[in-house]
Amino acid sequence: MTLTKIAPQNLRTPGPTPIPDDIVEEMSLPMINHRGPEFKELIEATTEGLKQVFMTTDDLYILTASGTGALEAAVVNTLSPGDRVIACTAGAFGDRFVQIADTYGADVLRMDFEWGDAIDPEAIRAELQKDPSIKAVLVTHNETSTGVTHDLESIARVVKGEFDKLLLVDAVSSLGCLPLPVDGWDCDLVATGSQKGFMIPPGLAFISISARGWEAYQDAKMPKFYFDLMAAERSLVRGQTPWTPNVALLYGLRLGLDRILGEGLESVYDRHAEIGEYTRAGVKALGLTLLANDEARASNTVTAIKMPEEIDGGRFMAMMREEEGVVLAGGQGKLTGHCFRIGHLGWVNKSDIAEVLEALGRVLPKVGFKG
């Protein structure tokens, strides 16, 4: 089967993200026995590197799955059907976390916030005060669909510091790019994926679990097999995974972690903050409007922009891709057709975003944007 060769692109989706050439090359290393000593060295090194990025001494596991798999693991390893949980949502990925908990039979108190707003820690406090039976709170740190970073530190102070409930965190588009000290904020389970800030393709998920999380595991009755973290623990002590791992991605992960830790976490966070600010300033200078209602909570990994009403969004996105080689992300859920998004996480620098802004400046007038 002959497929069309993909031309070089400025890939600006918030995942998958571009992959450095040396990591691409690293992923072509010879295959090894995933039950052998070479793999033991690989899984132990990458697990330890991930703990440094998570800023945790908790247990941490690498799953061969997407980030959604790690979110499912967070739910099924700590909860039982009928458990009362708060699930906060202000976007498509918050909705996904709600759906996972609901699918497995949790008694979900859904807390909806306007898409474009940040989750309000005070509202969570009010619900926890009203209902002491709540076992856990589910929250998305960075809402990819709206370009909003929620105040997880303040949320954690309420959930953990005041009420001592389980805190399950979707960090898929934040961890490794935005500050998230797992131990410092006392998060119980934190889930993320490989195709965002780690500079490798989709296919691996990472999850940390606290001592409190393991206590919840003992009582959890939701069904689990592939995502059973105790199975992962029993295998990891032997330097293995319970199921067949994606060895090639682990090669890439090892080098990606070397890059992140070599740059230094604070430098990584500063780079993303600088590029996030540069992106927002650039789109506003073009006359576009951010989707985030409070720019102070706007994400430094993805910028969501309202689609101008006067333009054909489909034609605009196609022209950006076909004429400029810039691949943007569209809206999701109820924002489909109403926004577009620029990803700026992982392997990214200002020149990548400058190309996007220049391309926007050429294409927008062609599709009737008045500015």
Short mmCIF file of C-alpha atoms in Angstrom, two decimals:
data_model
loop_
_atom_site.label_atom_id
_atom_site.label_comp_id
_atom_site.label_asym_id
_atom_site.label_seq_id
_atom_site.Cartn_x
_atom_site.Cartn_y
_atom_site.Cartn_z
CA MET A 1 0.00 0.00 0.00
CA THR A 2 1.41 3.37 -1.05
CA LEU A 3 0.56 6.31 1.18
CA THR A 4 0.94 10.00 0.44
CA LYS A 5 4.22 11.28 1.83
CA ILE A 6 3.60 13.85 4.56
CA ALA A 7 5.22 17.19 3.84
CA PRO A 8 7.06 19.03 6.61
CA GLN A 9 4.58 20.76 8.93
CA ASN A 10 4.61 23.20 11.78
CA LEU A 11 2.53 20.90 13.98
CA ARG A 12 0.75 23.08 16.50
CA THR A 13 -1.81 20.72 17.93
CA PRO A 14 -1.65 20.33 21.72
CA GLY A 15 -0.80 16.67 21.17
CA PRO A 16 0.66 14.87 19.42
CA THR A 17 3.52 17.34 19.48
CA PRO A 18 6.68 17.52 17.35
CA ILE A 19 9.47 15.04 18.09
CA PRO A 20 13.18 16.01 17.98
CA ASP A 21 15.24 14.17 15.38
CA ASP A 22 17.51 12.54 17.95
CA ILE A 23 14.50 11.06 19.75
CA VAL A 24 13.13 9.76 16.43
CA GLU A 25 16.48 8.08 15.86
CA GLU A 26 16.58 6.73 19.43
CA MET A 27 13.23 5.00 18.91
CA SER A 28 14.74 2.93 16.07
CA LEU A 29 17.19 1.13 18.37
CA PRO A 30 17.09 -2.70 18.16
CA MET A 31 14.23 -4.45 19.91
CA ILE A 32 15.00 -6.18 23.21
CA ASN A 33 13.38 -8.83 25.36
CA HIS A 34 10.90 -7.07 27.62
CA ARG A 35 11.54 -9.76 30.23
CA GLY A 36 15.32 -9.40 30.06
CA PRO A 37 18.03 -7.42 31.88
CA GLU A 38 18.27 -4.66 29.26
CA PHE A 39 14.60 -3.85 29.70
CA LYS A 40 14.95 -3.90 33.47
CA GLU A 41 17.56 -1.17 33.19
CA LEU A 42 15.34 0.80 30.80
CA ILE A 43 12.13 0.66 32.87
CA GLU A 44 13.94 1.49 36.10
CA ALA A 45 15.76 4.47 34.56
CA THR A 46 12.64 5.93 32.95
CA THR A 47 10.55 5.40 36.08
CA GLU A 48 13.12 7.21 38.20
CA GLY A 49 13.35 10.05 35.66
CA LEU A 50 9.59 10.43 35.64
CA LYS A 51 9.51 10.66 39.43
CA GLN A 52 11.86 13.63 39.16
CA VAL A 53 9.55 15.33 36.64
CA PHE A 54 6.50 14.55 38.79
CA MET A 55 8.46 15.82 41.80
CA THR A 56 7.36 12.82 43.82
CA THR A 57 8.71 9.99 45.90
CA ASP A 58 5.38 8.17 45.49
CA ASP A 59 5.03 5.02 43.43
CA LEU A 60 4.83 5.69 39.69
CA TYR A 61 3.99 3.43 36.77
CA ILE A 62 4.36 3.51 33.01
CA LEU A 63 1.36 2.12 31.16
CA THR A 64 1.18 1.28 27.47
CA ALA A 65 -1.91 3.37 26.78
CA SER A 66 -3.01 6.89 26.02
CA GLY A 67 -3.43 9.48 28.75
CA THR A 68 -7.08 8.45 28.99
CA GLY A 69 -5.91 5.03 30.12
CA ALA A 70 -4.12 6.62 33.07
CA LEU A 71 -7.28 8.58 33.94
CA GLU A 72 -9.25 5.34 33.92
CA ALA A 73 -6.56 3.75 36.11
CA ALA A 74 -6.88 6.60 38.61
CA VAL A 75 -10.60 5.97 38.94
CA VAL A 76 -10.77 2.16 39.00
CA ASN A 77 -7.87 1.69 41.42
CA THR A 78 -9.32 3.93 44.13
CA LEU A 79 -13.12 3.87 43.90
CA SER A 80 -16.06 1.49 44.20
CA PRO A 81 -19.44 1.65 42.48
CA GLY A 82 -21.66 3.98 44.48
CA ASP A 83 -18.82 6.04 45.94
CA ARG A 84 -19.82 9.70 46.09
CA VAL A 85 -17.32 11.85 44.16
CA ILE A 86 -17.07 15.42 42.95
CA ALA A 87 -16.01 15.69 39.31
CA CYS A 88 -15.20 19.23 38.21
CA THR A 89 -15.45 20.17 34.56
CA ALA A 90 -14.96 23.31 32.52
CA GLY A 91 -14.27 21.74 29.15
CA ALA A 92 -14.18 18.63 26.99
CA PHE A 93 -11.48 16.86 29.00
CA GLY A 94 -13.13 17.62 32.31
CA ASP A 95 -16.22 16.02 30.77
CA ARG A 96 -14.15 12.95 29.89
CA PHE A 97 -13.05 12.49 33.50
CA VAL A 98 -16.71 12.77 34.55
CA GLN A 99 -17.69 10.13 31.99
CA ILE A 100 -15.05 7.68 33.17
CA ALA A 101 -16.22 7.88 36.77
CA ASP A 102 -19.85 7.63 35.71
CA THR A 103 -19.16 4.63 33.45
CA TYR A 104 -17.75 2.64 36.36
CA GLY A 105 -20.71 3.40 38.60
CA ALA A 106 -19.48 6.20 40.86
CA ASP A 107 -22.16 8.46 42.31
CA VAL A 108 -20.91 11.59 40.54
CA LEU A 109 -21.67 15.08 41.72
CA ARG A 110 -20.85 16.94 38.54
CA MET A 111 -19.64 20.50 39.07
CA ASP A 112 -19.90 22.46 35.83
CA PHE A 113 -18.08 25.71 35.21
CA GLU A 114 -18.39 27.86 32.10
CA TRP A 115 -16.04 26.81 29.32
CA GLY A 116 -13.36 29.49 29.33
CA ASP A 117 -13.60 29.99 33.11
CA ALA A 118 -11.35 28.43 35.74
CA ILE A 119 -12.64 25.97 38.33
CA ASP A 120 -13.45 27.82 41.55
CA PRO A 121 -11.88 26.29 44.69
CA GLU A 122 -14.50 28.07 46.82
CA ALA A 123 -17.28 26.21 45.03
CA ILE A 124 -15.55 22.91 45.76
CA ARG A 125 -15.21 23.90 49.43
CA ALA A 126 -18.94 24.64 49.59
CA GLU A 127 -19.87 21.23 48.19
CA LEU A 128 -17.48 19.40 50.52
CA GLN A 129 -18.95 21.25 53.48
CA LYS A 130 -22.46 20.17 52.48
CA ASP A 131 -21.68 16.49 51.92
CA PRO A 132 -19.15 14.74 54.18
CA SER A 133 -19.77 11.43 52.37
CA ILE A 134 -17.77 12.57 49.34
CA LYS A 135 -14.77 10.29 48.91
CA ALA A 136 -12.80 11.91 46.11
CA VAL A 137 -12.48 14.99 43.92
CA LEU A 138 -11.58 14.68 40.24
CA VAL A 139 -10.06 17.71 38.56
CA THR A 140 -8.29 18.58 35.33
CA HIS A 141 -5.20 20.71 35.87
CA ASN A 142 -4.97 22.17 32.36
CA GLU A 143 -8.11 22.15 30.22
CA THR A 144 -6.80 21.54 26.70
CA SER A 145 -10.10 22.34 25.01
CA THR A 146 -10.33 25.89 26.40
CA GLY A 147 -6.72 26.88 27.03
CA VAL A 148 -7.29 27.41 30.76
CA THR A 149 -5.05 26.26 33.61
CA HIS A 150 -7.00 25.67 36.80
CA ASP A 151 -5.60 26.66 40.18
CA LEU A 152 -4.73 23.14 41.27
CA GLU A 153 -2.59 24.32 44.17
CA SER A 154 -5.54 26.13 45.76
CA ILE A 155 -7.90 23.27 44.93
CA ALA A 156 -5.52 20.84 46.62
CA ARG A 157 -5.34 23.01 49.74
CA VAL A 158 -9.12 22.74 50.02
CA VAL A 159 -9.53 19.07 49.09
CA LYS A 160 -6.54 17.73 51.01
CA GLY A 161 -5.69 20.37 53.60
CA GLU A 162 -9.22 21.10 54.79
CA PHE A 163 -11.21 17.94 54.06
CA ASP A 164 -8.64 15.17 53.55
CA LYS A 165 -10.40 13.69 50.51
CA LEU A 166 -8.76 11.78 47.69
CA LEU A 167 -7.55 14.05 44.89
CA LEU A 168 -7.38 12.56 41.39
CA VAL A 169 -5.71 14.81 38.81
CA ASP A 170 -5.75 14.88 35.01
CA ALA A 171 -2.35 16.39 34.18
CA VAL A 172 -2.22 15.20 30.58
CA SER A 173 -1.47 18.58 28.99
CA SER A 174 0.38 20.13 31.92
CA LEU A 175 2.86 17.80 33.59
CA GLY A 176 6.40 18.36 32.39
CA CYS A 177 5.50 21.82 31.07
CA LEU A 178 3.75 23.62 33.94
CA PRO A 179 4.64 23.51 37.65
CA LEU A 180 2.94 20.57 39.34
CA PRO A 181 4.83 19.36 42.43
CA VAL A 182 2.87 16.19 43.12
CA ASP A 183 4.17 15.74 46.66
CA GLY A 184 4.23 19.46 47.43
CA TRP A 185 0.54 19.79 46.54
CA ASP A 186 -0.37 16.42 48.14
CA CYS A 187 -2.03 14.98 45.03
CA ASP A 188 -3.05 11.34 45.38
CA LEU A 189 -3.17 10.14 41.78
CA VAL A 190 -1.75 12.18 38.91
CA ALA A 191 -2.12 11.00 35.32
CA THR A 192 -0.48 12.17 32.12
CA GLY A 193 0.49 10.98 28.63
CA SER A 194 3.58 10.77 26.47
CA GLN A 195 2.54 12.84 23.44
CA LYS A 196 2.43 16.23 25.15
CA GLY A 197 5.40 17.59 27.06
CA PHE A 198 7.61 14.51 26.85
CA MET A 199 8.46 14.90 23.14
CA ILE A 200 7.56 11.36 22.09
CA PRO A 201 4.59 9.87 20.19
CA PRO A 202 1.28 8.78 21.73
CA GLY A 203 1.20 5.38 23.35
CA LEU A 204 2.52 5.67 26.90
CA ALA A 205 0.74 6.93 30.00
CA PHE A 206 2.24 7.73 33.39
CA ILE A 207 0.53 7.69 36.77
CA SER A 208 1.67 8.32 40.32
CA ILE A 209 -0.15 7.01 43.39
CA SER A 210 0.27 8.17 46.97
CA ALA A 211 0.19 6.11 50.17
CA ARG A 212 -3.36 7.38 50.65
CA GLY A 213 -4.15 6.19 47.14
CA TRP A 214 -2.92 2.71 48.03
CA GLU A 215 -5.15 2.74 51.11
CA ALA A 216 -8.11 3.48 48.84
CA TYR A 217 -6.97 0.67 46.53
CA GLN A 218 -7.53 -1.87 49.32
CA ASP A 219 -11.25 -1.06 49.39
CA ALA A 220 -11.79 -0.28 45.70
CA LYS A 221 -14.31 -2.59 44.04
CA MET A 222 -14.44 -1.20 40.51
CA PRO A 223 -13.44 -3.86 37.96
CA LYS A 224 -9.89 -3.65 36.64
CA PHE A 225 -7.46 -5.89 34.82
CA TYR A 226 -5.19 -4.16 32.31
CA PHE A 227 -5.07 -1.00 34.46
CA ASP A 228 -4.60 -2.73 37.82
CA LEU A 229 -1.79 -0.77 39.49
CA MET A 230 -0.99 -3.59 41.89
CA ALA A 231 -0.17 -5.75 38.87
CA ALA A 232 2.13 -2.93 37.70
CA GLU A 233 3.77 -2.80 41.13
CA ARG A 234 4.38 -6.55 41.30
CA SER A 235 6.00 -6.48 37.88
CA LEU A 236 8.07 -3.35 38.46
CA VAL A 237 9.88 -4.88 41.44
CA ARG A 238 11.19 -7.43 38.91
CA GLY A 239 12.06 -4.73 36.37
CA GLN A 240 9.12 -5.61 34.13
CA THR A 241 5.61 -4.54 33.17
CA PRO A 242 2.61 -6.83 33.59
CA TRP A 243 1.66 -6.60 29.91
CA THR A 244 3.71 -6.15 26.76
CA PRO A 245 5.22 -2.64 26.81
CA ASN A 246 6.00 -0.29 23.93
CA VAL A 247 9.77 -0.68 24.02
CA ALA A 248 10.48 1.79 21.21
CA LEU A 249 8.58 4.57 23.00
CA LEU A 250 10.50 3.82 26.18
CA TYR A 251 13.75 4.39 24.28
CA GLY A 252 12.39 7.76 23.22
CA LEU A 253 11.15 8.52 26.72
CA ARG A 254 14.59 7.91 28.19
CA LEU A 255 16.10 10.54 25.90
CA GLY A 256 13.13 12.90 26.35
CA LEU A 257 13.59 12.77 30.11
CA ASP A 258 17.31 13.47 29.68
CA ARG A 259 16.37 16.58 27.69
CA ILE A 260 13.86 17.82 30.27
CA LEU A 261 16.06 17.20 33.28
CA GLY A 262 19.10 18.53 31.47
CA GLU A 263 17.30 21.78 30.71
CA GLY A 264 16.06 21.88 34.31
CA LEU A 265 12.42 21.89 35.36
CA GLU A 266 12.36 25.59 36.27
CA SER A 267 13.86 26.47 32.90
CA VAL A 268 11.26 24.29 31.16
CA TYR A 269 8.47 26.06 33.04
CA ASP A 270 9.95 29.49 32.27
CA ARG A 271 10.27 28.64 28.56
CA HIS A 272 6.63 27.57 28.37
CA ALA A 273 5.51 30.69 30.26
CA GLU A 274 7.46 32.95 27.92
CA ILE A 275 6.12 31.24 24.80
CA GLY A 276 2.58 31.21 26.18
CA GLU A 277 2.71 34.96 26.78
CA TYR A 278 4.26 35.54 23.35
CA THR A 279 1.48 33.52 21.68
CA ARG A 280 -1.31 35.35 23.46
CA ALA A 281 0.19 38.76 22.70
CA GLY A 282 0.60 37.79 19.06
CA VAL A 283 -2.96 36.62 18.47
CA LYS A 284 -4.39 39.66 20.26
CA ALA A 285 -2.24 41.93 18.08
CA LEU A 286 -3.94 40.35 15.06
CA GLY A 287 -7.34 41.36 16.46
CA LEU A 288 -8.30 37.88 17.65
CA THR A 289 -9.94 37.13 21.01
CA LEU A 290 -8.78 34.57 23.55
CA LEU A 291 -11.29 32.00 24.75
CA ALA A 292 -10.00 32.20 28.33
CA ASN A 293 -12.18 34.68 30.19
CA ASP A 294 -9.38 35.55 32.63
CA GLU A 295 -6.03 35.83 30.93
CA ALA A 296 -4.32 35.29 34.29
CA ARG A 297 -5.55 31.67 34.07
CA ALA A 298 -4.69 31.25 30.37
CA SER A 299 -2.62 28.15 29.66
CA ASN A 300 1.06 28.21 28.81
CA THR A 301 0.76 24.96 26.86
CA VAL A 302 -2.17 25.72 24.53
CA THR A 303 -3.88 28.93 23.46
CA ALA A 304 -7.55 28.71 22.51
CA ILE A 305 -8.87 31.50 20.26
CA LYS A 306 -12.47 32.34 19.43
CA MET A 307 -13.21 31.67 15.76
CA PRO A 308 -14.25 34.99 14.18
CA GLU A 309 -17.93 34.80 13.28
CA GLU A 310 -17.43 36.28 9.82
CA ILE A 311 -15.07 33.58 8.54
CA ASP A 312 -15.51 30.00 7.36
CA GLY A 313 -13.61 28.11 10.03
CA GLY A 314 -13.17 24.98 7.93
CA ARG A 315 -11.71 26.92 5.02
CA PHE A 316 -9.45 28.87 7.37
CA MET A 317 -8.03 25.71 8.99
CA ALA A 318 -7.54 24.06 5.60
CA MET A 319 -5.71 27.09 4.18
CA MET A 320 -3.42 27.25 7.20
CA ARG A 321 -2.54 23.60 6.66
CA GLU A 322 -2.36 23.48 2.85
CA GLU A 323 -0.92 26.91 2.04
CA GLU A 324 1.21 27.57 5.11
CA GLY A 325 2.05 24.11 6.43
CA VAL A 326 0.71 25.09 9.86
CA VAL A 327 -1.50 22.49 11.53
CA LEU A 328 -3.80 23.97 14.16
CA ALA A 329 -6.32 22.19 16.40
CA GLY A 330 -10.04 22.85 16.13
CA GLY A 331 -12.61 23.17 18.87
CA GLN A 332 -13.91 20.17 20.80
CA GLY A 333 -17.31 19.30 22.19
CA LYS A 334 -19.62 22.28 22.19
CA LEU A 335 -16.74 24.46 20.97
CA THR A 336 -16.52 22.59 17.66
CA GLY A 337 -16.44 25.22 14.94
CA HIS A 338 -16.29 28.04 17.50
CA CYS A 339 -12.58 28.15 18.29
CA PHE A 340 -9.16 27.07 17.12
CA ARG A 341 -6.15 26.23 19.23
CA ILE A 342 -2.40 26.70 19.01
CA GLY A 343 -0.38 24.13 20.92
CA HIS A 344 2.93 25.31 22.37
CA LEU A 345 4.20 22.55 24.60
CA GLY A 346 7.06 20.11 24.58
CA TRP A 347 9.69 20.70 21.91
CA VAL A 348 8.80 24.28 20.99
CA ASN A 349 10.50 27.66 20.75
CA LYS A 350 9.50 31.20 19.86
CA SER A 351 10.42 30.83 16.20
CA ASP A 352 7.84 28.05 15.81
CA ILE A 353 5.12 30.39 17.10
CA ALA A 354 6.41 33.34 15.07
CA GLU A 355 5.82 31.23 11.94
CA VAL A 356 2.25 30.58 13.09
CA LEU A 357 1.55 34.25 13.74
CA GLU A 358 2.98 35.26 10.37
CA ALA A 359 0.86 32.62 8.64
CA LEU A 360 -2.25 33.83 10.48
CA GLY A 361 -1.51 37.34 9.29
CA ARG A 362 -1.51 36.14 5.68
CA VAL A 363 -4.47 33.75 5.79
CA LEU A 364 -7.01 35.61 7.95
CA PRO A 365 -7.57 38.46 5.42
CA LYS A 366 -8.05 35.88 2.67
CA VAL A 367 -10.99 34.32 4.53
CA GLY A 368 -12.65 37.66 5.27
CA PHE A 369 -11.41 38.51 8.76
CA LYS A 370 -11.64 42.25 9.33
CA GLY A 371 -9.55 42.41 12.52
#
